[in-house]
PDB file of C-alpha atoms in Angstrom:
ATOM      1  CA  UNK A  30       0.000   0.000   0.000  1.00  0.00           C
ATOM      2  CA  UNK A  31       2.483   2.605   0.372  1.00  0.00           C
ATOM      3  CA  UNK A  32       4.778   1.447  -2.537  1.00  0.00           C
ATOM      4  CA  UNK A  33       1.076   2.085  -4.261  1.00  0.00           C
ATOM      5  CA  UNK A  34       1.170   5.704  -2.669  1.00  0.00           C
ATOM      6  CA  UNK A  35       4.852   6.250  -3.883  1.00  0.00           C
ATOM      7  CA  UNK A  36       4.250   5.095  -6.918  1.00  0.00           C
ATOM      8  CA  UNK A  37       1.166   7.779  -7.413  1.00  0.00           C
ATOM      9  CA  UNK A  38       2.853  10.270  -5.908  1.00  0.00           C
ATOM     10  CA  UNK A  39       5.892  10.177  -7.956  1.00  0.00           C
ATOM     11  CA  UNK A  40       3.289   9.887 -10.966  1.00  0.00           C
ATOM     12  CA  UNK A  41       1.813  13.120  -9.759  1.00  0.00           C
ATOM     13  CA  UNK A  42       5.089  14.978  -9.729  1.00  0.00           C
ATOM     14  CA  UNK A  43       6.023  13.816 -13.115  1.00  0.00           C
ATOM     15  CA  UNK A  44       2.695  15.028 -14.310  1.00  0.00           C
ATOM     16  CA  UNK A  45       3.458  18.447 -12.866  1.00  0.00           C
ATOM     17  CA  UNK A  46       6.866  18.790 -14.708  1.00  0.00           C
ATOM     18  CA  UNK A  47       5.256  17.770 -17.613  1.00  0.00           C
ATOM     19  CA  UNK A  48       2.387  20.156 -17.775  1.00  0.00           C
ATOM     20  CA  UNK A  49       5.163  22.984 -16.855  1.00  0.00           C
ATOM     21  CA  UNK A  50       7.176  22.034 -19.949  1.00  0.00           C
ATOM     22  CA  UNK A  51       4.205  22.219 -22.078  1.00  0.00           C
ATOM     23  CA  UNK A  52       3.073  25.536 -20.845  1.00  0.00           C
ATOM     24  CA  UNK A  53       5.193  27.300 -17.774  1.00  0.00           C
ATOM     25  CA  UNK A  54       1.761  29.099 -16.743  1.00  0.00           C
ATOM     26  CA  UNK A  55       1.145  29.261 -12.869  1.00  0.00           C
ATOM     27  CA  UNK A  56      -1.462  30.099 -10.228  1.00  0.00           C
ATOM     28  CA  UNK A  57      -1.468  30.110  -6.712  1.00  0.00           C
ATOM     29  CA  UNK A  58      -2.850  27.459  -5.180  1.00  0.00           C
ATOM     30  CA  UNK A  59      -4.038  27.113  -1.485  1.00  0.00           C
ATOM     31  CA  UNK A  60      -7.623  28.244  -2.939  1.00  0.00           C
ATOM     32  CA  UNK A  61      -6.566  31.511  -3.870  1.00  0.00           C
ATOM     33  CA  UNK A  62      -7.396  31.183  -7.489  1.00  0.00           C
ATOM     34  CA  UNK A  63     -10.839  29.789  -6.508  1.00  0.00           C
ATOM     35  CA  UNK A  64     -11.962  32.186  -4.284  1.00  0.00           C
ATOM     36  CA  UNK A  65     -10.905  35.247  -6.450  1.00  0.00           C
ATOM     37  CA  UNK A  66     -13.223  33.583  -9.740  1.00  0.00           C
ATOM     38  CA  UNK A  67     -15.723  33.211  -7.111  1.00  0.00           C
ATOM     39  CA  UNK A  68     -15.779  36.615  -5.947  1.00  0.00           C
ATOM     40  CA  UNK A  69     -15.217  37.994  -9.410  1.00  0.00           C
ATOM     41  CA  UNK A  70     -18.440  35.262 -10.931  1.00  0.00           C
ATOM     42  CA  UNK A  71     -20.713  36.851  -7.913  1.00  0.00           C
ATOM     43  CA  UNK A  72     -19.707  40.321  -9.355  1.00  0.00           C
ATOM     44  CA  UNK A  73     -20.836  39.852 -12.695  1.00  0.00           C
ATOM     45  CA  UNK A  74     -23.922  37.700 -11.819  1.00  0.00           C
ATOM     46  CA  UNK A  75     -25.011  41.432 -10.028  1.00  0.00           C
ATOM     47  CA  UNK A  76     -25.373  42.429 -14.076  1.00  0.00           C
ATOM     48  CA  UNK A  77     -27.313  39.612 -15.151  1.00  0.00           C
ATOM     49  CA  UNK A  78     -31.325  39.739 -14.809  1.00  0.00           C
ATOM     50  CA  UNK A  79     -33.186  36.482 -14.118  1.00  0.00           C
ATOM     51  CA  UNK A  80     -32.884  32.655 -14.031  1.00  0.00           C
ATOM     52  CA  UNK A  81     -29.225  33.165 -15.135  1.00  0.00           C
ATOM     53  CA  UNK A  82     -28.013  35.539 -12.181  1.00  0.00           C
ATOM     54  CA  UNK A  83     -28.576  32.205  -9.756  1.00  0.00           C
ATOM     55  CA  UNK A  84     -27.208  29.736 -12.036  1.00  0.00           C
ATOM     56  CA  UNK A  85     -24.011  31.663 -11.886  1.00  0.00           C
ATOM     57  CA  UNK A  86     -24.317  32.246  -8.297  1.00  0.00           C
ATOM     58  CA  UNK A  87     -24.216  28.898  -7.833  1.00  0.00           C
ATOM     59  CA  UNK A  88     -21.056  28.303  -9.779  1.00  0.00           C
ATOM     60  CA  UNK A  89     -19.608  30.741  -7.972  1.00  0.00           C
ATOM     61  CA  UNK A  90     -20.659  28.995  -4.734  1.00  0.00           C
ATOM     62  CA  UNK A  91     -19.423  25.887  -6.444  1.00  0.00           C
ATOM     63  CA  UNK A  92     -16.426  27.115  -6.730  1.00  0.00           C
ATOM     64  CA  UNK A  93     -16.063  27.740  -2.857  1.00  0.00           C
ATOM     65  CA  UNK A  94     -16.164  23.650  -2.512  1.00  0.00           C
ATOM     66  CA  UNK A  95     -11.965  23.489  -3.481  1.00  0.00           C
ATOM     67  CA  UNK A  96     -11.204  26.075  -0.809  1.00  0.00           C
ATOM     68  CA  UNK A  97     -13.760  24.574   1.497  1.00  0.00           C
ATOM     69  CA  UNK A  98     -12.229  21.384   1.651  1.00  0.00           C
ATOM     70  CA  UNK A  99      -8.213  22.747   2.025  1.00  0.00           C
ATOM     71  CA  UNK A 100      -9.748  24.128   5.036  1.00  0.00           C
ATOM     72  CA  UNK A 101     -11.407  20.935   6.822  1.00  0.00           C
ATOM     73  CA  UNK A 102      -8.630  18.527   5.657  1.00  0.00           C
ATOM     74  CA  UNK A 103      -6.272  20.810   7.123  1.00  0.00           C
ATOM     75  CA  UNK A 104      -7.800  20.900  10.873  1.00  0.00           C
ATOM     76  CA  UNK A 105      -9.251  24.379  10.152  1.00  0.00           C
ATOM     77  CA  UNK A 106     -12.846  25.496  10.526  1.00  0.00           C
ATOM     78  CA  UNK A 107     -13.775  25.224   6.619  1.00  0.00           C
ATOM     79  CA  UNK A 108     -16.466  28.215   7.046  1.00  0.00           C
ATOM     80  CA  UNK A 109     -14.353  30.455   8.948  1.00  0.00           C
ATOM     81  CA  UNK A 110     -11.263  30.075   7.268  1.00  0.00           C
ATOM     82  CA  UNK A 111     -13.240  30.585   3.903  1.00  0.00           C
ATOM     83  CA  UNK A 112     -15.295  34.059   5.278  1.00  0.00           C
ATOM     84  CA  UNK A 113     -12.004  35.160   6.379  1.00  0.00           C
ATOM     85  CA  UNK A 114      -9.771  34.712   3.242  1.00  0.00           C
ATOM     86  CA  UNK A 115     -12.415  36.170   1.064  1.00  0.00           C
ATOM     87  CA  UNK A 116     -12.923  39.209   3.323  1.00  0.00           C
ATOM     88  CA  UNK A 117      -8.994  39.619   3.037  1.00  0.00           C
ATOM     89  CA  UNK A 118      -9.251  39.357  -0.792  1.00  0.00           C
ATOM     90  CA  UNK A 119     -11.850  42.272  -0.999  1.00  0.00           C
ATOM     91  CA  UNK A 120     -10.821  44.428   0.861  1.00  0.00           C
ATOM     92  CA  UNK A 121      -7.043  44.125   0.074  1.00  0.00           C
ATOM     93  CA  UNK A 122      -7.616  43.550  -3.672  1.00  0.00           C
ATOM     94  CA  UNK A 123      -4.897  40.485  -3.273  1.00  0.00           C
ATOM     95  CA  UNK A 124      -5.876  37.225  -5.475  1.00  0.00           C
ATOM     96  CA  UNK A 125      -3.081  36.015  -4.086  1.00  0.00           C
ATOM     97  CA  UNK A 126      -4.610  34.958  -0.358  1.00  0.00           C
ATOM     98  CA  UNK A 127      -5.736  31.723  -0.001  1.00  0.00           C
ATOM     99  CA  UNK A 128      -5.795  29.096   2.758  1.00  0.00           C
ATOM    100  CA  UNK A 129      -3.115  28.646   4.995  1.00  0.00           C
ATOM    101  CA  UNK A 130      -2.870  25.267   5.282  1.00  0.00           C
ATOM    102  CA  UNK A 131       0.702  24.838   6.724  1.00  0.00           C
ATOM    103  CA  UNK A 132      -0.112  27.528   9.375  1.00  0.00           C
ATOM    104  CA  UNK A 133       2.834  29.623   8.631  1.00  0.00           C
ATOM    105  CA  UNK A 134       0.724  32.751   9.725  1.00  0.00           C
ATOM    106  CA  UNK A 135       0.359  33.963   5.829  1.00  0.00           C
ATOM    107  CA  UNK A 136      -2.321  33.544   3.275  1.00  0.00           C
ATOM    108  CA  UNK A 137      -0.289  35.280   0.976  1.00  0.00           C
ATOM    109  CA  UNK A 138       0.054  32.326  -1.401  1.00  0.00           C
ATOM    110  CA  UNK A 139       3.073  34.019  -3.229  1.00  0.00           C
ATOM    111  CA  UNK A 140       4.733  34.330   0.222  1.00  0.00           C
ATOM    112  CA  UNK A 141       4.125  30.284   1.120  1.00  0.00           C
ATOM    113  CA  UNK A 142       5.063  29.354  -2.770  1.00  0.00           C
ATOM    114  CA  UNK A 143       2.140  27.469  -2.967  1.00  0.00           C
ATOM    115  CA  UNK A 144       0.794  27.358  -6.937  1.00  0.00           C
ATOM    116  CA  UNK A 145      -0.536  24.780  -9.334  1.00  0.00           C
ATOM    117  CA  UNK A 146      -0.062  24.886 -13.261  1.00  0.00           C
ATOM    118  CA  UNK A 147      -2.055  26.306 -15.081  1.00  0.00           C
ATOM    119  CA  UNK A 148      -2.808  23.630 -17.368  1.00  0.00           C
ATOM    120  CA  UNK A 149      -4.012  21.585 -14.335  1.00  0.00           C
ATOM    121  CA  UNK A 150      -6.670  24.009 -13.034  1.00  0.00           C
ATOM    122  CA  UNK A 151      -7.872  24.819 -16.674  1.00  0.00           C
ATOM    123  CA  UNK A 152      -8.478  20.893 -17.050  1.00  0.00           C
ATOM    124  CA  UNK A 153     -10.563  20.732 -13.938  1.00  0.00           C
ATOM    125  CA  UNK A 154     -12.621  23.566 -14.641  1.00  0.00           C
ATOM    126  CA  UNK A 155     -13.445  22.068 -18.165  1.00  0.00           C
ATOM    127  CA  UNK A 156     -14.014  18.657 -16.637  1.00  0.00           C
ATOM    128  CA  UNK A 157     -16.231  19.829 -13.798  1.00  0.00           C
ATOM    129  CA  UNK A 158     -18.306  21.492 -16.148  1.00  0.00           C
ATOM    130  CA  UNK A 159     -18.586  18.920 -18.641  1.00  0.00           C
ATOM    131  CA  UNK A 160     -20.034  16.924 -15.511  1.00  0.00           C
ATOM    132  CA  UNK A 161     -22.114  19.830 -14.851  1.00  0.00           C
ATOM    133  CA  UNK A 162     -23.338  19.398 -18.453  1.00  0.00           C
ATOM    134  CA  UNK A 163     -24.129  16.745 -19.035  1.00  0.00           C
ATOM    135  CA  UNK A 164     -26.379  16.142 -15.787  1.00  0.00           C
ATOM    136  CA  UNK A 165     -28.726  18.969 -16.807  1.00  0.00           C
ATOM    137  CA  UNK A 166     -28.850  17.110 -20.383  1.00  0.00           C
ATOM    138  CA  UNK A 167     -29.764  14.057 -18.538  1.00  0.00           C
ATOM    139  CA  UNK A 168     -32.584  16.092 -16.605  1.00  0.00           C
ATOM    140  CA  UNK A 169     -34.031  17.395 -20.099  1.00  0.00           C
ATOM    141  CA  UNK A 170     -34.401  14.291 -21.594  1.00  0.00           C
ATOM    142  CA  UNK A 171     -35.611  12.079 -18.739  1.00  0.00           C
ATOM    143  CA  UNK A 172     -38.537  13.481 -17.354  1.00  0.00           C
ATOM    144  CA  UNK A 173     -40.852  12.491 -14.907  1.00  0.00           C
ATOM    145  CA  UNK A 174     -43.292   9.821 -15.345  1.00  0.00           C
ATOM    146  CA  UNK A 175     -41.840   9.038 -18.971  1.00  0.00           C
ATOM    147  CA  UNK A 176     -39.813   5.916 -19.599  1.00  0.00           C
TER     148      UNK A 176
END
């Protein structure tokens, strides 16, 4: 089992210094890039009238779920930690905060090094969607009572 966990760790890592080589594009990680599309998808659902302003807000609440989780894995309180970063982000106009997982007393994400490629998140996004997709397909054409 943990020549298994070696094994997908190392995997990992290569994957990494692959995706780098293909395209060095970074973000920070820790959440940081997560909470800021949140914040930034809340914005612009304030411009959007009707049925499509709640969709949107609940992508952007969606989108809390990464940071969320950083948070409770981490021995943090998940709702705090989450209120508090994205407080921090607004008012200081920093993408850049994120969870502080390591407790090193920053959520400067820059400051802790913390950051994923940018091939990675884009891939996640896509694939969540997709998921996201193809449900609400699956609700139009099955519908109730039909078989």
């Amino acid at each position: 089992m943990v020549l298994d966990e070696i094994k997908r760790s190392l995997h990992d890592a290569i994957c990494v210094a692959r995706n780098l080589v293909r395209d060095n594009s970074i973000i920070y990680g820790g959440g940081a890039s997560e909470i800021s599309c949140s914040l930034a998808v809340e914005d612009a659902a304030n411009d959007v009238v009707g049925v499509e302003q709640y969709a949107m807000r609940a992508f952007a609440d969606a989108l809390e779920a990464v940071p969320l989780a950083l948070a409770e894995n981490s021995g943090l309180p998940p709702i705090e930690s989450l209120t508090a970063v994205r407080k921090r982000q607004v008012e200081e106009a920093n993408p850049y905060l994120g969870i502080d997982c390591n407790e090193t007393g920053t959520n400067d994400m820059r400051e802790q090094n913390v950051f994923e490629t940018y091939l990675s998140k884009r891939q996640q996004l896509f694939l969540a969607t997709q998921v996201c997709k193809m449900i609400l397909k699956i609700d139009d054409v099955i519908k109730p009572g039909e078989q």
